[in-house]
């Protein structure tokens, strides 16, 4: 099969979160399984762009409303990532340093999608599947089905994977001229709550829709940032497929970001060495359990609860643990974390920013990883943590629910709590502190977790079955 993935992110080219990890890994495994997997993404100004060699494979001329533009498709010459990687260059619009966060993001990502569809329409053959990811690519199924210009693509099967339904790509009707002329009888497919909604449109127009875990799909019918009724209505074509992790990148035995490698057999020594390094760097006490958080500092991840949970843990449990936070996001949360750090007298350290290398050391050197998420479509952190023998403390939601079993259950290994509230987090921290006092049990849980299989092989098979069904 020939599959074209269209996405705004792909690790290691450009990544802001889980979307990048998934699009960087799934095509690689599909390629290894004997299929042709191609990734098409915008050409941002990234280090990857400047350190790799590229060939121009296509140049086209098209328009976004009144604005006509030239786009160029370039391909990475040596297939370093294990699949064909194509970047779309639209001068001035996509070639910027950041992925998101510009005022003209709607124009950027709609032009990107138009360029992709325009390029595909110049091909002499049709790919077997177009697999689009999140709202930045979710208008493609509509474009190929209902715009006049791209009718020759209308029979290509499409799959939309939703990595996060909170962000939907809203666009006022006054900007509807961005989208190439379409059959106006179909305007209803674009609309949700009086505006154009790219994700809602993708859910209606894609042949199949997947979410990145089963529990998340169930939860979306009750809470989907306004799209609940749509998920209920379209449930027949929706499936939850759990993400895998790239076990080549995330392997404590070979990880290129850490110095002290280890495996399930050498886990105690290996983790201790990494913890020592981490604690030295952040002036933390390596004898105390180290509870870390990595992620976007936003309400969705429950990051706003961290400052109070850290304060309450010290107050009710005592100074028996250390906290380490790596993340970036809301300035209010950053300010509150700074306050919590000041009050902690050295038992809490924070690093504001995005640092891939540090994240690997944190997974390797921490005892626990805390994820008090309000919403977690799949969550990769807990799977990375477990592969590095770090016990996840997670809220019972979405992919966290599907991947972490509480150590109170038979063969369990993690810590789960039900509500995204400070009290529940504090109680979970207390369980972690007690668990840490039992080194034999800690070690056994580590052994269990490190043997779990979260690789892409099984998830990838589900995707291949889904494509085949189309
Ligand atoms: P998201 O909702 O942000 O996509 P996921 O759990 O699916 O959450 O993926 C998060 C990914 O981003 C993980 O690989 C995690 O290690 C990484 N990550 C998040 N924040 C940071 C940061 N500040 N520095 C380094 N890596 C980060």
Short mmCIF file of C-alpha atoms and ligand atoms in Angstrom, two decimals:
data_model
loop_
_atom_site.label_atom_id
_atom_site.label_comp_id
_atom_site.label_asym_id
_atom_site.label_seq_id
_atom_site.Cartn_x
_atom_site.Cartn_y
_atom_site.Cartn_z
CA UNK A 1 0.00 0.00 0.00
CA UNK A 2 1.05 3.57 -0.58
CA UNK A 3 0.05 5.86 2.26
CA UNK A 4 0.50 9.63 2.35
CA UNK A 5 0.59 11.13 5.83
CA UNK A 6 -0.19 14.84 5.97
CA UNK A 7 0.73 16.56 9.21
CA UNK A 8 1.94 19.84 10.74
CA UNK A 9 4.58 18.01 12.81
CA UNK A 10 7.00 15.12 12.39
CA UNK A 11 9.87 14.26 14.74
CA UNK A 12 12.77 15.02 14.37
CA UNK A 13 11.99 17.66 11.74
CA UNK A 14 9.59 19.69 13.86
CA UNK A 15 7.81 18.63 17.03
CA UNK A 16 5.64 20.44 19.56
CA UNK A 17 4.17 17.34 21.23
CA UNK A 18 2.79 13.86 20.70
CA UNK A 19 1.64 14.51 17.12
CA UNK A 20 5.28 14.93 16.07
CA UNK A 21 6.33 11.72 17.80
CA UNK A 22 3.57 9.69 16.16
CA UNK A 23 4.08 11.01 12.63
CA UNK A 24 7.83 10.48 13.02
CA UNK A 25 7.34 6.83 14.00
CA UNK A 26 4.23 5.28 12.41
CA UNK A 27 5.41 5.74 8.77
CA UNK A 28 8.79 4.26 9.67
CA UNK A 29 7.17 1.08 10.93
CA UNK A 30 4.78 0.98 7.94
CA UNK A 31 7.77 1.24 5.66
CA UNK A 32 9.52 -1.58 7.49
CA UNK A 33 6.40 -3.71 7.06
CA UNK A 34 6.83 -3.39 3.30
CA UNK A 35 4.51 -0.49 2.51
CA UNK A 36 5.28 2.86 0.91
CA UNK A 37 4.78 5.51 3.57
CA UNK A 38 5.29 9.17 2.74
CA UNK A 39 5.06 12.16 5.05
CA UNK A 40 4.21 15.62 3.77
CA UNK A 41 4.59 18.58 6.11
CA UNK A 42 5.24 22.34 5.95
CA UNK A 43 8.80 23.52 5.44
CA UNK A 44 9.59 25.47 8.61
CA UNK A 45 12.98 27.03 9.28
CA UNK A 46 14.42 24.20 11.37
CA UNK A 47 17.81 22.78 12.13
CA UNK A 48 16.81 19.60 10.31
CA UNK A 49 16.15 21.59 7.13
CA UNK A 50 19.58 23.14 7.21
CA UNK A 51 21.50 19.98 8.04
CA UNK A 52 20.01 17.67 5.38
CA UNK A 53 20.13 17.53 1.60
CA UNK A 54 17.02 18.10 -0.49
CA UNK A 55 15.79 17.61 -4.06
CA UNK A 56 13.06 19.68 -5.62
CA UNK A 57 10.39 17.28 -6.85
CA UNK A 58 7.60 19.64 -7.87
CA UNK A 59 6.79 23.31 -8.30
CA UNK A 60 3.23 24.52 -8.57
CA UNK A 61 1.19 27.67 -8.77
CA UNK A 62 -2.12 27.99 -6.97
CA UNK A 63 -4.15 30.40 -4.87
CA UNK A 64 -5.51 31.17 -1.45
CA UNK A 65 -8.47 33.37 -2.34
CA UNK A 66 -7.08 36.33 -4.25
CA UNK A 67 -3.51 35.59 -3.33
CA UNK A 68 -1.68 33.49 -5.94
CA UNK A 69 1.44 31.76 -4.78
CA UNK A 70 4.20 29.44 -5.95
CA UNK A 71 4.82 26.40 -3.80
CA UNK A 72 7.74 23.99 -3.96
CA UNK A 73 7.80 20.38 -2.81
CA UNK A 74 11.22 19.20 -1.69
CA UNK A 75 12.20 15.66 -0.73
CA UNK A 76 14.89 14.61 1.71
CA UNK A 77 17.56 13.02 -0.49
CA UNK A 78 18.79 10.12 1.65
CA UNK A 79 15.59 8.96 3.38
CA UNK A 80 17.34 9.32 6.72
CA UNK A 81 14.12 8.91 8.66
CA UNK A 82 13.25 5.54 7.16
CA UNK A 83 10.42 6.87 4.97
CA UNK A 84 9.98 9.44 2.20
CA UNK A 85 9.82 12.92 3.68
CA UNK A 86 8.44 15.83 1.65
CA UNK A 87 8.30 19.45 2.74
CA UNK A 88 6.03 22.10 1.29
CA UNK A 89 7.67 25.48 0.87
CA UNK A 90 5.44 28.49 0.51
CA UNK A 91 7.60 31.55 0.60
CA UNK A 92 6.98 33.81 3.58
CA UNK A 93 4.09 31.76 4.91
CA UNK A 94 5.48 28.47 6.17
CA UNK A 95 9.24 29.02 6.38
CA UNK A 96 9.25 30.38 9.90
CA UNK A 97 10.94 29.25 13.09
CA UNK A 98 7.89 28.25 15.09
CA UNK A 99 5.30 25.70 14.07
CA UNK A 100 2.25 27.46 15.51
CA UNK A 101 1.35 30.68 17.24
CA UNK A 102 1.21 33.21 14.36
CA UNK A 103 -1.79 35.45 13.67
CA UNK A 104 -2.07 34.05 10.17
CA UNK A 105 -2.01 30.35 11.18
CA UNK A 106 -5.34 29.72 9.39
CA UNK A 107 -3.97 31.09 6.12
CA UNK A 108 -0.71 29.15 6.64
CA UNK A 109 -2.28 25.75 7.19
CA UNK A 110 -5.03 26.13 4.59
CA UNK A 111 -2.42 27.13 1.97
CA UNK A 112 -0.38 24.12 3.05
CA UNK A 113 -3.36 21.81 2.51
CA UNK A 114 -4.18 23.41 -0.87
CA UNK A 115 -0.56 22.94 -1.97
CA UNK A 116 -0.61 19.26 -0.91
CA UNK A 117 -3.85 18.55 -2.76
CA UNK A 118 -2.65 20.51 -5.78
CA UNK A 119 0.56 18.49 -5.86
CA UNK A 120 -1.32 15.17 -5.51
CA UNK A 121 -3.55 16.16 -8.42
CA UNK A 122 -0.45 16.37 -10.62
CA UNK A 123 0.48 12.72 -9.92
CA UNK A 124 0.00 10.14 -12.64
CA UNK A 125 -1.32 7.61 -10.16
CA UNK A 126 -3.39 7.69 -6.97
CA UNK A 127 -2.00 6.69 -3.57
CA UNK A 128 -4.02 4.03 -1.73
CA UNK A 129 -4.78 6.16 1.30
CA UNK A 130 -4.38 9.79 2.36
CA UNK A 131 -3.94 9.80 6.14
CA UNK A 132 -4.42 13.27 7.61
CA UNK A 133 -3.54 14.24 11.17
CA UNK A 134 -5.38 16.79 13.34
CA UNK A 135 -7.14 19.96 12.23
CA UNK A 136 -4.16 21.40 10.32
CA UNK A 137 -4.75 18.72 7.66
CA UNK A 138 -8.44 17.95 8.27
CA UNK A 139 -9.85 19.98 5.37
CA UNK A 140 -8.17 17.71 2.83
CA UNK A 141 -10.95 15.06 2.78
CA UNK A 142 -13.44 17.87 2.00
CA UNK A 143 -11.16 19.48 -0.57
CA UNK A 144 -10.71 16.30 -2.56
CA UNK A 145 -14.38 15.34 -2.37
CA UNK A 146 -16.19 18.60 -2.89
CA UNK A 147 -14.01 21.27 -4.48
CA UNK A 148 -14.40 21.49 -8.26
CA UNK A 149 -10.70 21.77 -8.93
CA UNK A 150 -9.62 18.48 -7.36
CA UNK A 151 -12.43 16.16 -8.42
CA UNK A 152 -9.99 13.69 -9.94
CA UNK A 153 -8.86 12.81 -6.38
CA UNK A 154 -12.34 12.24 -4.98
CA UNK A 155 -12.15 8.44 -4.86
CA UNK A 156 -8.98 8.23 -2.79
CA UNK A 157 -9.79 6.82 0.66
CA UNK A 158 -9.04 9.17 3.55
CA UNK A 159 -8.34 8.57 7.23
CA UNK A 160 -8.33 11.33 9.84
CA UNK A 161 -6.46 10.71 13.09
CA UNK A 162 -7.39 12.98 15.97
CA UNK A 163 -4.46 13.49 18.32
CA UNK A 164 -6.22 16.27 20.18
CA UNK A 165 -9.82 17.37 19.71
CA UNK A 166 -9.45 20.51 21.85
CA UNK A 167 -7.96 22.38 18.88
CA UNK A 168 -10.32 22.40 15.92
CA UNK A 169 -9.13 24.98 13.38
CA UNK A 170 -12.05 27.43 13.59
CA UNK A 171 -12.40 29.93 10.76
CA UNK A 172 -14.96 32.72 10.36
CA UNK A 173 -17.22 32.48 7.30
CA UNK A 174 -15.71 35.79 6.15
CA UNK A 175 -12.54 33.75 5.37
CA UNK A 176 -14.37 31.00 3.52
CA UNK A 177 -12.84 32.27 0.27
CA UNK A 178 -9.56 30.66 1.46
CA UNK A 179 -11.01 27.29 0.47
CA UNK A 180 -11.01 26.52 -3.28
CA UNK A 181 -14.49 26.83 -4.86
CA UNK A 182 -16.77 24.02 -3.74
CA UNK A 183 -20.20 22.72 -4.39
CA UNK A 184 -22.25 25.07 -2.19
CA UNK A 185 -24.80 22.34 -1.48
CA UNK A 186 -22.02 20.90 0.68
CA UNK A 187 -21.40 24.01 2.79
CA UNK A 188 -23.04 22.33 5.78
CA UNK A 189 -20.11 19.93 5.96
CA UNK A 190 -17.76 22.82 6.78
CA UNK A 191 -19.97 24.38 9.43
CA UNK A 192 -20.16 23.89 13.17
CA UNK A 193 -21.71 26.47 15.50
CA UNK A 194 -21.79 29.28 12.92
CA UNK A 195 -18.19 29.02 11.85
CA UNK A 196 -16.05 26.83 9.66
CA UNK A 197 -14.62 24.05 11.80
CA UNK A 198 -11.82 22.10 10.13
CA UNK A 199 -11.87 19.19 12.58
CA UNK A 200 -15.67 18.77 12.43
CA UNK A 201 -15.44 18.89 8.63
CA UNK A 202 -12.70 16.23 8.67
CA UNK A 203 -14.80 13.98 10.92
CA UNK A 204 -17.71 14.21 8.48
CA UNK A 205 -15.76 13.86 5.25
CA UNK A 206 -12.98 11.36 6.04
CA UNK A 207 -13.82 7.74 5.25
CA UNK A 208 -12.60 6.68 8.69
CA UNK A 209 -11.70 8.55 11.85
CA UNK A 210 -9.36 7.33 14.53
CA UNK A 211 -8.48 8.68 17.95
CA UNK A 212 -5.25 7.78 19.70
CA UNK A 213 -6.81 5.61 22.41
CA UNK A 214 -10.10 3.82 22.95
CA UNK A 215 -10.98 5.52 26.22
CA UNK A 216 -10.42 8.94 24.65
CA UNK A 217 -12.91 8.10 21.91
CA UNK A 218 -15.51 7.14 24.53
CA UNK A 219 -14.84 10.31 26.50
CA UNK A 220 -15.22 12.50 23.39
CA UNK A 221 -18.90 11.60 23.21
CA UNK A 222 -19.30 13.30 26.59
CA UNK A 223 -16.73 16.07 26.33
CA UNK A 224 -15.15 17.23 23.05
CA UNK A 225 -14.94 21.00 23.22
CA UNK A 226 -18.35 21.35 21.56
CA UNK A 227 -18.18 18.39 19.16
CA UNK A 228 -19.80 15.79 21.48
CA UNK A 229 -22.94 15.37 19.34
CA UNK A 230 -20.85 14.91 16.22
CA UNK A 231 -18.76 12.15 17.82
CA UNK A 232 -21.97 10.44 18.93
CA UNK A 233 -23.48 10.76 15.45
CA UNK A 234 -20.37 9.56 13.61
CA UNK A 235 -19.42 6.81 16.06
CA UNK A 236 -19.87 4.15 13.36
CA UNK A 237 -16.77 5.27 11.52
CA UNK A 238 -14.60 6.06 14.53
CA UNK A 239 -12.05 3.69 16.08
CA UNK A 240 -9.57 4.14 18.94
CA UNK A 241 -6.05 2.94 18.12
CA UNK A 242 -3.50 3.38 20.86
CA UNK A 243 -0.26 5.06 19.85
CA UNK A 244 2.91 3.09 20.07
CA UNK A 245 6.28 4.48 21.02
CA UNK A 246 9.36 4.55 18.88
CA UNK A 247 11.38 1.94 20.73
CA UNK A 248 14.46 2.81 18.69
CA UNK A 249 14.50 6.41 19.88
CA UNK A 250 13.18 5.63 23.36
CA UNK A 251 15.45 2.84 24.54
CA UNK A 252 17.41 3.28 27.80
CA UNK A 253 20.05 0.92 26.43
CA UNK A 254 20.91 3.00 23.36
CA UNK A 255 19.32 6.44 23.95
CA UNK A 256 21.64 9.01 22.35
CA UNK A 257 20.53 11.72 24.76
CA UNK A 258 21.69 9.99 27.96
CA UNK A 259 25.16 9.02 29.13
CA UNK A 260 24.36 6.17 31.51
CA UNK A 261 22.67 3.41 29.59
CA UNK A 262 20.79 0.56 31.23
CA UNK A 263 18.33 -2.24 30.55
CA UNK A 264 15.89 -4.29 32.58
CA UNK A 265 18.74 -6.30 34.15
CA UNK A 266 20.92 -3.35 35.08
CA UNK A 267 17.94 -1.17 36.03
CA UNK A 268 18.82 -0.34 39.64
CA UNK A 269 22.38 0.81 38.94
CA UNK A 270 21.43 2.57 35.71
CA UNK A 271 18.58 4.50 37.21
CA UNK A 272 20.64 5.49 40.23
CA UNK A 273 23.41 6.93 38.02
CA UNK A 274 20.94 8.95 35.97
CA UNK A 275 19.18 10.16 39.10
CA UNK A 276 22.49 11.29 40.58
CA UNK A 277 23.25 13.33 37.47
CA UNK A 278 19.80 14.86 37.39
CA UNK A 279 19.82 15.71 41.10
CA UNK A 280 23.28 17.27 40.85
CA UNK A 281 22.17 19.43 37.93
CA UNK A 282 19.07 20.67 39.77
CA UNK A 283 20.53 20.68 43.30
CA UNK A 284 18.04 18.09 44.56
CA UNK A 285 18.50 15.44 47.24
CA UNK A 286 19.03 12.09 45.52
CA UNK A 287 17.97 10.16 48.61
CA UNK A 288 14.42 11.43 48.37
CA UNK A 289 11.95 10.12 45.79
CA UNK A 290 12.02 12.29 42.70
CA UNK A 291 8.62 13.08 41.17
CA UNK A 292 8.81 14.81 37.78
CA UNK A 293 6.44 16.44 35.33
CA UNK A 294 7.19 16.98 31.64
CA UNK A 295 4.76 18.73 29.34
CA UNK A 296 2.89 21.74 28.16
CA UNK A 297 1.97 23.99 31.07
CA UNK A 298 -1.72 24.21 30.26
CA UNK A 299 -5.00 23.35 32.00
CA UNK A 300 -5.51 20.32 29.75
CA UNK A 301 -2.43 18.69 31.35
CA UNK A 302 -3.55 19.70 34.86
CA UNK A 303 -0.37 21.82 35.13
CA UNK A 304 -2.30 24.60 36.92
CA UNK A 305 -2.84 22.16 39.82
CA UNK A 306 0.87 21.49 40.30
CA UNK A 307 1.82 24.51 42.45
CA UNK A 308 -0.92 23.81 45.02
CA UNK A 309 -0.30 20.05 44.89
CA UNK A 310 3.42 20.60 45.54
CA UNK A 311 2.64 22.97 48.44
CA UNK A 312 0.07 20.60 49.95
CA UNK A 313 2.38 17.60 49.59
CA UNK A 314 5.08 19.34 51.63
CA UNK A 315 2.52 20.53 54.16
CA UNK A 316 0.64 17.27 54.71
CA UNK A 317 3.26 14.62 53.92
CA UNK A 318 6.38 16.51 54.97
CA UNK A 319 9.63 17.23 53.13
CA UNK A 320 9.97 13.64 52.04
CA UNK A 321 10.07 14.08 48.27
CA UNK A 322 11.52 16.24 45.49
CA UNK A 323 9.70 17.67 42.49
CA UNK A 324 11.13 18.56 39.10
CA UNK A 325 9.10 20.30 36.39
CA UNK A 326 10.07 20.67 32.71
CA UNK A 327 7.63 22.56 30.55
CA UNK A 328 6.50 25.73 28.92
CA UNK A 329 3.13 27.38 28.43
CA UNK A 330 0.80 29.61 30.42
CA UNK A 331 2.63 32.57 32.07
CA UNK A 332 0.25 32.37 35.07
CA UNK A 333 1.16 28.74 35.69
CA UNK A 334 4.86 29.58 35.30
CA UNK A 335 4.52 32.35 37.87
CA UNK A 336 2.73 30.06 40.35
CA UNK A 337 5.34 27.37 39.85
CA UNK A 338 8.08 29.90 40.56
CA UNK A 339 6.33 30.75 43.83
CA UNK A 340 6.03 27.06 44.75
CA UNK A 341 9.72 26.63 44.01
CA UNK A 342 10.69 29.58 46.20
CA UNK A 343 8.65 28.20 49.08
CA UNK A 344 10.04 24.69 48.67
CA UNK A 345 13.49 25.51 50.12
CA UNK A 346 15.29 23.43 47.52
CA UNK A 347 12.92 20.47 47.29
CA UNK A 348 11.42 21.59 44.00
CA UNK A 349 13.15 22.67 40.83
CA UNK A 350 11.72 23.90 37.56
CA UNK A 351 13.04 24.34 34.04
CA UNK A 352 10.88 26.50 31.81
CA UNK A 353 11.43 25.77 28.13
CA UNK A 354 11.52 22.93 25.64
CA UNK A 355 14.53 20.64 25.96
CA UNK A 356 14.50 17.23 24.27
CA UNK A 357 17.82 16.13 25.85
CA UNK A 358 16.73 17.03 29.35
CA UNK A 359 13.42 15.23 28.88
CA UNK A 360 15.28 11.97 28.19
CA UNK A 361 17.40 12.38 31.32
CA UNK A 362 14.28 13.06 33.36
CA UNK A 363 12.59 9.87 32.12
CA UNK A 364 15.78 7.95 32.92
CA UNK A 365 16.60 9.52 36.28
CA UNK A 366 13.22 10.10 37.99
CA UNK A 367 11.46 7.70 40.29
CA UNK A 368 7.97 8.84 39.33
CA UNK A 369 6.39 10.82 36.50
CA UNK A 370 3.28 12.79 37.42
CA UNK A 371 0.46 13.31 34.89
CA UNK A 372 -2.61 14.96 36.44
CA UNK A 373 -4.18 15.54 32.99
CA UNK A 374 -7.76 16.71 32.63
CA UNK A 375 -7.69 15.45 29.03
CA UNK A 376 -5.17 12.94 27.68
CA UNK A 377 -5.90 11.58 24.20
CA UNK A 378 -3.14 8.99 24.51
CA UNK A 379 -0.20 10.39 26.42
CA UNK A 380 3.27 9.29 25.48
CA UNK A 381 5.12 10.41 28.60
CA UNK A 382 3.79 7.55 30.71
CA UNK A 383 4.89 5.00 28.09
CA UNK A 384 8.36 6.53 27.77
CA UNK A 385 8.62 6.67 31.56
CA UNK A 386 7.70 3.02 31.97
CA UNK A 387 10.27 1.94 29.39
CA UNK A 388 12.84 3.77 31.51
CA UNK A 389 11.61 2.14 34.75
CA UNK A 390 9.92 5.30 36.02
CA UNK A 391 6.59 4.76 37.76
CA UNK A 392 3.71 6.81 36.30
CA UNK A 393 1.31 8.62 38.64
CA UNK A 394 -1.64 9.34 36.39
CA UNK A 395 -5.20 10.54 36.39
CA UNK A 396 -7.66 7.90 35.27
CA UNK A 397 -8.46 9.33 31.84
CA UNK A 398 -8.04 8.67 28.08
CA UNK A 399 -4.87 6.87 27.10
CA UNK A 400 -3.58 6.99 30.68
CA UNK A 401 -6.45 4.74 31.70
CA UNK A 402 -5.65 2.36 28.82
CA UNK A 403 -1.94 2.02 29.56
CA UNK A 404 -1.42 2.29 33.33
CA UNK A 405 -2.58 -0.32 35.80
CA UNK A 406 -2.49 0.63 39.49
CA UNK A 407 0.01 -1.37 41.55
CA UNK A 408 -2.86 -2.26 43.90
CA UNK A 409 -4.31 -4.45 41.12
CA UNK A 410 -2.91 -7.87 40.17
CA UNK A 411 0.24 -7.38 38.05
CA UNK A 412 -0.17 -3.62 38.37
CA UNK A 413 2.76 -1.20 38.18
CA UNK A 414 1.60 2.44 38.35
CA UNK A 415 -0.39 4.79 40.54
CA UNK A 416 -3.82 5.99 39.39
CA UNK A 417 -6.20 8.58 40.80
CA UNK A 418 -9.65 9.64 39.67
CA UNK A 419 -10.02 13.39 39.78
CA UNK A 420 -7.94 16.28 38.50
CA UNK A 421 -8.03 17.98 41.90
CA UNK A 422 -5.26 18.90 44.32
CA UNK A 423 -6.49 16.47 47.01
CA UNK A 424 -6.31 13.45 44.70
CA UNK A 425 -2.86 14.41 43.45
CA UNK A 426 -1.56 14.88 47.00
CA UNK A 427 -2.92 11.51 48.02
CA UNK A 428 -1.26 9.88 45.01
CA UNK A 429 2.03 11.55 45.98
CA UNK A 430 1.63 10.13 49.45
CA UNK A 431 1.20 6.61 47.98
CA UNK A 432 4.35 7.21 45.90
CA UNK A 433 6.34 8.21 48.98
CA UNK A 434 5.19 5.09 50.82
CA UNK A 435 6.03 2.93 47.83
CA UNK A 436 9.51 4.42 47.66
CA UNK A 437 10.08 3.24 51.23
CA UNK A 438 9.70 -0.34 49.96
CA UNK A 439 12.71 -0.80 47.64
CA UNK A 440 11.92 -4.44 46.89
CA UNK A 441 8.45 -3.60 45.62
CA UNK A 442 9.75 -0.54 43.74
CA UNK A 443 12.27 -2.71 41.97
CA UNK A 444 9.67 -5.34 41.11
CA UNK A 445 7.36 -2.69 39.63
CA UNK A 446 10.26 -1.36 37.57
CA UNK A 447 10.97 -4.82 36.24
CA UNK A 448 7.31 -5.29 35.29
CA UNK A 449 7.05 -1.93 33.51
CA UNK A 450 10.27 -2.27 31.58
CA UNK A 451 9.04 -5.55 30.16
CA UNK A 452 5.77 -4.11 28.84
CA UNK A 453 5.44 -3.82 25.09
CA UNK A 454 4.24 -0.43 23.86
CA UNK A 455 5.97 -0.71 20.52
CA UNK A 456 4.39 0.40 17.26
CA UNK A 457 4.20 -3.10 15.81
CA UNK A 458 0.75 -3.92 17.20
CA UNK A 459 -0.74 -0.43 16.75
CA UNK A 460 0.57 -0.31 13.22
CA UNK A 461 -1.25 -3.54 12.38
CA UNK A 462 -4.53 -1.92 13.43
CA UNK A 463 -3.88 0.96 11.03
CA UNK A 464 -3.01 -1.41 8.20
CA UNK A 465 -6.22 -3.37 8.81
CA UNK A 466 -8.15 -0.12 8.74
CA UNK A 467 -6.58 0.94 5.43
CA UNK A 468 -7.26 -2.49 3.99
CA UNK A 469 -10.93 -2.18 4.96
CA UNK A 470 -11.19 0.92 2.76
P1 LIG B 1 0.88 16.45 23.94
O1 LIG B 1 -0.56 16.59 24.30
O2 LIG B 1 1.67 17.64 24.38
O3 LIG B 1 1.10 16.09 22.51
P2 LIG B 1 1.97 13.82 24.57
O4 LIG B 1 2.10 13.09 25.87
O5 LIG B 1 1.21 13.13 23.50
O6 LIG B 1 1.40 15.27 24.88
O7 LIG B 1 3.45 14.12 24.02
C1 LIG B 1 4.31 14.92 24.69
C2 LIG B 1 5.69 14.80 24.05
O8 LIG B 1 6.34 16.08 24.11
C3 LIG B 1 6.61 13.85 24.78
O9 LIG B 1 7.57 13.35 23.86
C4 LIG B 1 7.29 14.76 25.81
O10 LIG B 1 8.50 14.23 26.27
C5 LIG B 1 7.49 15.99 24.96
N1 LIG B 1 7.57 17.26 25.71
C6 LIG B 1 6.55 18.00 26.18
N2 LIG B 1 7.01 19.13 26.75
C7 LIG B 1 8.36 19.10 26.65
C8 LIG B 1 9.41 19.99 27.05
N3 LIG B 1 9.16 21.12 27.68
N4 LIG B 1 10.68 19.63 26.76
C9 LIG B 1 10.94 18.47 26.12
N5 LIG B 1 10.00 17.59 25.72
C10 LIG B 1 8.72 17.90 25.97
#
